[in-house]
Amino acid sequence: MYLKDVLGDKVLEVKATGDLGGHPAMITVQEMGAARHFLKTALKSRSEEEQLQILRPTLQLNTKHNLLHLLSELKSNNPALARMLTGQIFDNAMIAAGLVTDPRTMLGRLNTLLERILTQEK
């Protein structure tokens, strides 16, 4: 699966699921509440890679969401942009799950995505 290939060791697995409401993706980990607490206490000083290896998140994808259909098209038309968008979808799901301790780490990529969108609008 494309997203698993791009995300690599950041996720334990990627699952296609049914409707997740308006969300394109959702993160699940065992014992979500305990994981959030553990992340904010014992794992606070660890790197993002170490945190993800311990949490072992599963990325669930909403196969009905238009963003994932557009991503599917984008990966052949603009692979670099598709990889950036995949990372952003993952980070958005991690934020929604309450599993990001410092969201500032994604700002560089988010700004680049915005620049690319605005450049294409001209």
XYZ file of N, CA and C in Angstrom:
366
model
N 0.845 -1.178 0.000
C 0.000 0.000 0.000
C 0.891 1.242 0.000
N 0.532 2.198 -0.816
C 1.342 3.394 -1.032
C 1.672 4.128 0.269
N 0.670 4.401 1.093
C 0.914 5.170 2.305
C 1.867 4.462 3.257
N 1.768 3.164 3.364
C 2.688 2.399 4.217
C 4.109 2.510 3.673
N 4.255 2.440 2.354
C 5.579 2.574 1.755
C 6.190 3.936 2.052
N 5.385 4.984 1.971
C 5.882 6.339 2.216
C 6.175 6.552 3.701
N 5.271 6.112 4.563
C 5.426 6.361 6.000
C 6.412 5.417 6.667
N 6.614 4.243 6.087
C 7.604 3.301 6.602
C 7.366 2.920 8.047
N 8.391 3.102 8.876
C 8.345 2.683 10.271
C 7.533 3.613 11.176
N 7.004 4.691 10.617
C 6.174 5.581 11.441
C 4.883 4.898 11.868
N 4.429 3.919 11.058
C 3.189 3.220 11.378
C 3.425 1.719 11.433
N 2.686 1.075 12.304
C 2.723 -0.381 12.375
C 2.064 -0.952 11.125
N 0.890 -0.389 10.790
C 0.195 -0.813 9.587
C -0.746 0.284 9.118
N -1.208 0.133 7.892
C -2.192 1.030 7.295
C -3.373 0.163 6.891
N -4.564 0.573 7.336
C -5.772 -0.195 7.041
C -6.776 0.684 6.306
N -7.376 0.125 5.281
C -8.481 0.801 4.604
C -9.747 0.456 5.369
N -10.490 1.482 5.755
C -11.719 1.261 6.506
C -12.864 1.972 5.812
N -14.029 1.803 6.358
C -15.203 2.475 5.821
C -15.212 3.932 6.214
N -16.344 4.428 6.447
C -16.542 5.843 6.721
C -15.982 6.239 8.087
N -15.135 7.248 8.109
C -14.607 7.819 9.354
C -15.178 9.219 9.548
N -16.383 9.414 9.096
C -16.988 10.741 9.153
C -16.311 11.636 8.131
N -15.985 12.833 8.508
C -15.350 13.776 7.598
C -13.841 13.690 7.569
N -13.284 12.715 8.266
C -11.835 12.603 8.370
C -11.270 11.663 7.300
N -10.183 12.047 6.655
C -9.563 11.144 5.674
C -8.810 9.997 6.327
N -8.349 10.219 7.568
C -7.552 9.194 8.244
C -7.705 9.336 9.757
N -7.414 8.240 10.434
C -7.482 8.211 11.887
C -6.365 7.309 12.405
N -5.790 7.700 13.522
C -4.742 6.909 14.172
C -5.346 6.129 15.321
N -4.947 4.877 15.426
C -5.304 4.085 16.602
C -4.026 3.482 17.177
N -3.991 3.423 18.485
C -2.919 2.732 19.206
C -3.583 1.968 20.336
N -2.920 0.930 20.811
C -3.458 0.204 21.952
C -3.474 1.128 23.163
N -4.530 1.059 23.922
C -4.651 1.858 25.150
C -4.407 3.343 24.866
N -5.272 3.937 24.042
C -5.088 5.322 23.589
C -4.901 6.305 24.749
N -5.725 6.231 25.770
C -5.609 7.165 26.894
C -4.274 7.049 27.603
N -3.858 5.832 27.847
C -2.568 5.611 28.505
C -1.426 6.071 27.601
N -1.585 5.867 26.304
C -0.540 6.276 25.359
C -0.364 7.789 25.373
N -1.466 8.534 25.422
C -1.371 10.001 25.480
C -0.633 10.447 26.735
N -0.984 9.853 27.861
C -0.327 10.205 29.123
C 1.160 9.830 29.086
N 1.460 8.656 28.608
C 2.832 8.165 28.514
C 3.665 9.072 27.611
N 3.051 9.549 26.525
C 3.728 10.423 25.574
C 4.108 11.752 26.230
N 3.213 12.269 27.055
C 3.442 13.570 27.685
C 4.346 13.489 28.906
N 4.581 12.288 29.403
C 5.420 12.148 30.598
C 6.707 11.400 30.274
N 6.650 10.109 30.213
C 7.854 9.287 30.075
C 8.539 9.422 28.722
N 7.766 9.703 27.668
C 8.360 9.782 26.323
C 8.662 11.207 25.878
N 8.403 12.166 26.752
C 8.527 13.577 26.385
C 9.901 13.941 25.822
N 10.942 13.375 26.368
C 12.297 13.737 25.943
C 12.817 12.875 24.791
N 12.035 11.902 24.359
C 12.466 11.019 23.269
C 12.198 11.648 21.917
N 12.925 11.197 20.901
C 12.727 11.700 19.538
C 11.392 11.198 18.991
N 10.935 11.830 17.942
C 9.671 11.410 17.306
C 9.760 9.957 16.848
N 10.901 9.566 16.279
C 11.079 8.193 15.809
C 10.945 7.197 16.960
N 11.574 7.514 18.089
C 11.493 6.628 19.254
C 10.059 6.545 19.782
N 9.389 7.688 19.835
C 8.010 7.708 20.298
C 7.125 6.825 19.425
N 7.287 6.938 18.102
C 6.456 6.155 17.186
C 6.761 4.669 17.273
N 8.015 4.307 17.496
C 8.362 2.894 17.655
C 7.705 2.298 18.893
N 7.574 3.088 19.928
C 6.943 2.610 21.160
C 5.421 2.590 21.015
N 4.849 3.647 20.426
C 3.392 3.731 20.274
C 2.851 2.734 19.247
N 3.612 2.494 18.191
C 3.214 1.589 17.115
C 1.804 1.907 16.579
N 1.615 3.120 16.037
C 0.278 3.516 15.587
C -0.156 2.792 14.308
N -1.461 2.613 14.203
C -2.079 2.105 12.987
C -2.808 3.269 12.341
N -2.599 3.458 11.047
C -3.275 4.506 10.298
C -4.465 3.884 9.581
N -5.647 4.347 9.932
C -6.854 3.879 9.272
C -7.284 4.925 8.244
N -7.550 4.476 7.041
C -7.885 5.386 5.950
C -9.363 5.301 5.603
N -9.965 6.446 5.428
C -11.364 6.538 5.017
C -11.412 6.431 3.489
N -11.712 5.263 2.997
C -11.696 5.020 1.546
C -12.748 5.838 0.807
N -13.681 6.447 1.535
C -14.722 7.267 0.911
C -14.330 8.739 0.816
N -13.229 9.113 1.438
C -12.854 10.533 1.495
C -12.194 10.980 0.191
N -12.625 12.122 -0.297
C -12.123 12.644 -1.568
C -10.626 12.932 -1.534
N -10.094 13.335 -0.411
C -8.658 13.631 -0.309
C -7.812 12.413 -0.676
N -8.250 11.244 -0.275
C -7.493 10.027 -0.599
C -7.632 9.660 -2.072
N -8.770 9.961 -2.667
C -8.928 9.737 -4.110
C -8.017 10.689 -4.898
N -7.946 11.932 -4.447
C -7.066 12.907 -5.108
C -5.594 12.532 -4.917
N -5.247 12.030 -3.737
C -3.881 11.585 -3.476
C -3.510 10.446 -4.413
N -4.439 9.560 -4.653
C -4.189 8.434 -5.552
C -3.822 8.919 -6.949
N -4.493 9.940 -7.420
C -4.176 10.531 -8.728
C -2.844 11.275 -8.688
N -2.607 11.979 -7.589
C -1.421 12.815 -7.461
C -0.131 12.014 -7.435
N -0.164 10.810 -6.887
C 1.080 10.053 -6.745
C 1.717 9.708 -8.080
N 0.947 9.642 -9.153
C 1.558 9.407 -10.467
C 1.870 10.722 -11.187
N 1.095 11.762 -10.932
C 1.300 13.055 -11.600
C 2.396 13.896 -10.949
N 2.496 13.808 -9.619
C 3.455 14.628 -8.888
C 3.889 13.866 -7.628
N 4.794 12.896 -7.782
C 5.179 12.031 -6.660
C 5.728 12.774 -5.440
N 6.499 13.826 -5.656
C 7.068 14.559 -4.521
C 5.971 15.227 -3.701
N 5.023 15.822 -4.370
C 3.911 16.466 -3.675
C 3.038 15.422 -2.980
N 2.848 14.282 -3.611
C 2.059 13.202 -3.007
C 2.708 12.709 -1.717
N 4.033 12.625 -1.696
C 4.739 12.185 -0.487
C 4.571 13.219 0.637
N 4.649 14.492 0.280
C 4.458 15.542 1.279
C 3.040 15.496 1.844
N 2.072 15.324 0.962
C 0.678 15.265 1.390
C 0.430 14.042 2.276
N 1.049 12.932 1.952
C 0.929 11.725 2.774
C 1.432 11.996 4.191
N 2.574 12.652 4.297
C 3.106 13.015 5.613
C 2.168 13.935 6.372
N 1.545 14.863 5.656
C 0.627 15.791 6.312
C -0.647 15.084 6.767
N -1.144 14.162 5.968
C -2.325 13.387 6.369
C -2.022 12.604 7.648
N -0.844 12.004 7.700
C -0.432 11.266 8.899
C -0.344 12.200 10.103
N 0.323 13.336 9.936
C 0.459 14.269 11.052
C -0.896 14.797 11.513
N -1.796 15.082 10.583
C -3.132 15.548 10.953
C -3.853 14.492 11.797
N -3.731 13.235 11.396
C -4.367 12.153 12.151
C -3.742 12.019 13.544
N -2.428 12.196 13.631
C -1.754 12.134 14.931
C -2.216 13.280 15.839
N -2.377 14.463 15.276
C -2.865 15.605 16.058
C -4.289 15.337 16.534
N -5.137 14.865 15.639
C -6.529 14.570 16.004
C -6.604 13.526 17.112
N -5.647 12.607 17.138
C -5.618 11.569 18.172
C -5.002 12.067 19.473
N -4.470 13.291 19.467
C -3.830 13.821 20.668
C -2.458 13.230 20.925
N -1.782 12.804 19.853
C -0.499 12.119 20.004
C 0.692 12.924 19.480
N 0.530 14.214 19.305
C 1.641 15.060 18.871
C 1.983 16.006 20.007
N 3.206 15.910 20.475
C 3.621 16.765 21.585
C 4.067 18.147 21.111
N 4.593 18.238 19.889
C 5.045 19.523 19.363
C 4.668 19.639 17.885
N 3.533 20.244 17.585
C 3.093 20.341 16.193
C 3.951 21.280 15.333
N 4.851 22.020 15.957
C 5.705 22.927 15.183
C 6.604 22.182 14.213
N 6.850 20.897 14.466
C 7.750 20.129 13.602
C 7.209 19.978 12.189
N 5.910 20.135 12.003
C 5.337 19.965 10.667
C 5.160 21.279 9.909
N 5.460 22.392 10.517
C 5.189 23.681 9.897
C 5.949 23.910 8.595
N 7.189 23.445 8.517
C 7.958 23.616 7.278
C 7.269 22.949 6.099
N 6.838 21.704 6.297
C 6.159 20.981 5.219
C 4.816 21.620 4.905
N 4.098 22.031 5.929
C 2.793 22.648 5.718
C 2.930 23.950 4.929
N 3.940 24.742 5.245
C 4.174 25.978 4.498
C 4.544 25.685 3.049
N 5.340 24.659 2.817
C 5.698 24.274 1.452
C 4.463 23.825 0.675
N 3.595 23.045 1.310
C 2.352 22.624 0.662
C 1.502 23.830 0.285
N 1.386 24.786 1.197
C 0.605 25.992 0.908
C 1.210 26.788 -0.245
N 2.528 26.919 -0.256
C 3.191 27.627 -1.356
C 2.912 26.949 -2.700
N 2.989 25.628 -2.725
C 2.745 24.896 -3.969
C 1.308 25.075 -4.450
N 0.370 25.062 -3.522
C -1.023 25.258 -3.890
C -1.224 26.653 -4.462
N -0.679 27.642 -3.789
C -0.852 29.026 -4.248
C -0.123 29.281 -5.566
N 1.009 28.634 -5.777
C 1.746 28.773 -7.031
C 0.959 28.170 -8.176
N 0.285 27.062 -7.938
C -0.502 26.403 -8.982
C -1.759 27.185 -9.316
N -2.235 28.018 -8.390
C -3.455 28.792 -8.602
C -3.237 29.908 -9.617
N -1.995 30.332 -9.819
C -1.712 31.463 -10.719
C -1.856 31.080 -12.161
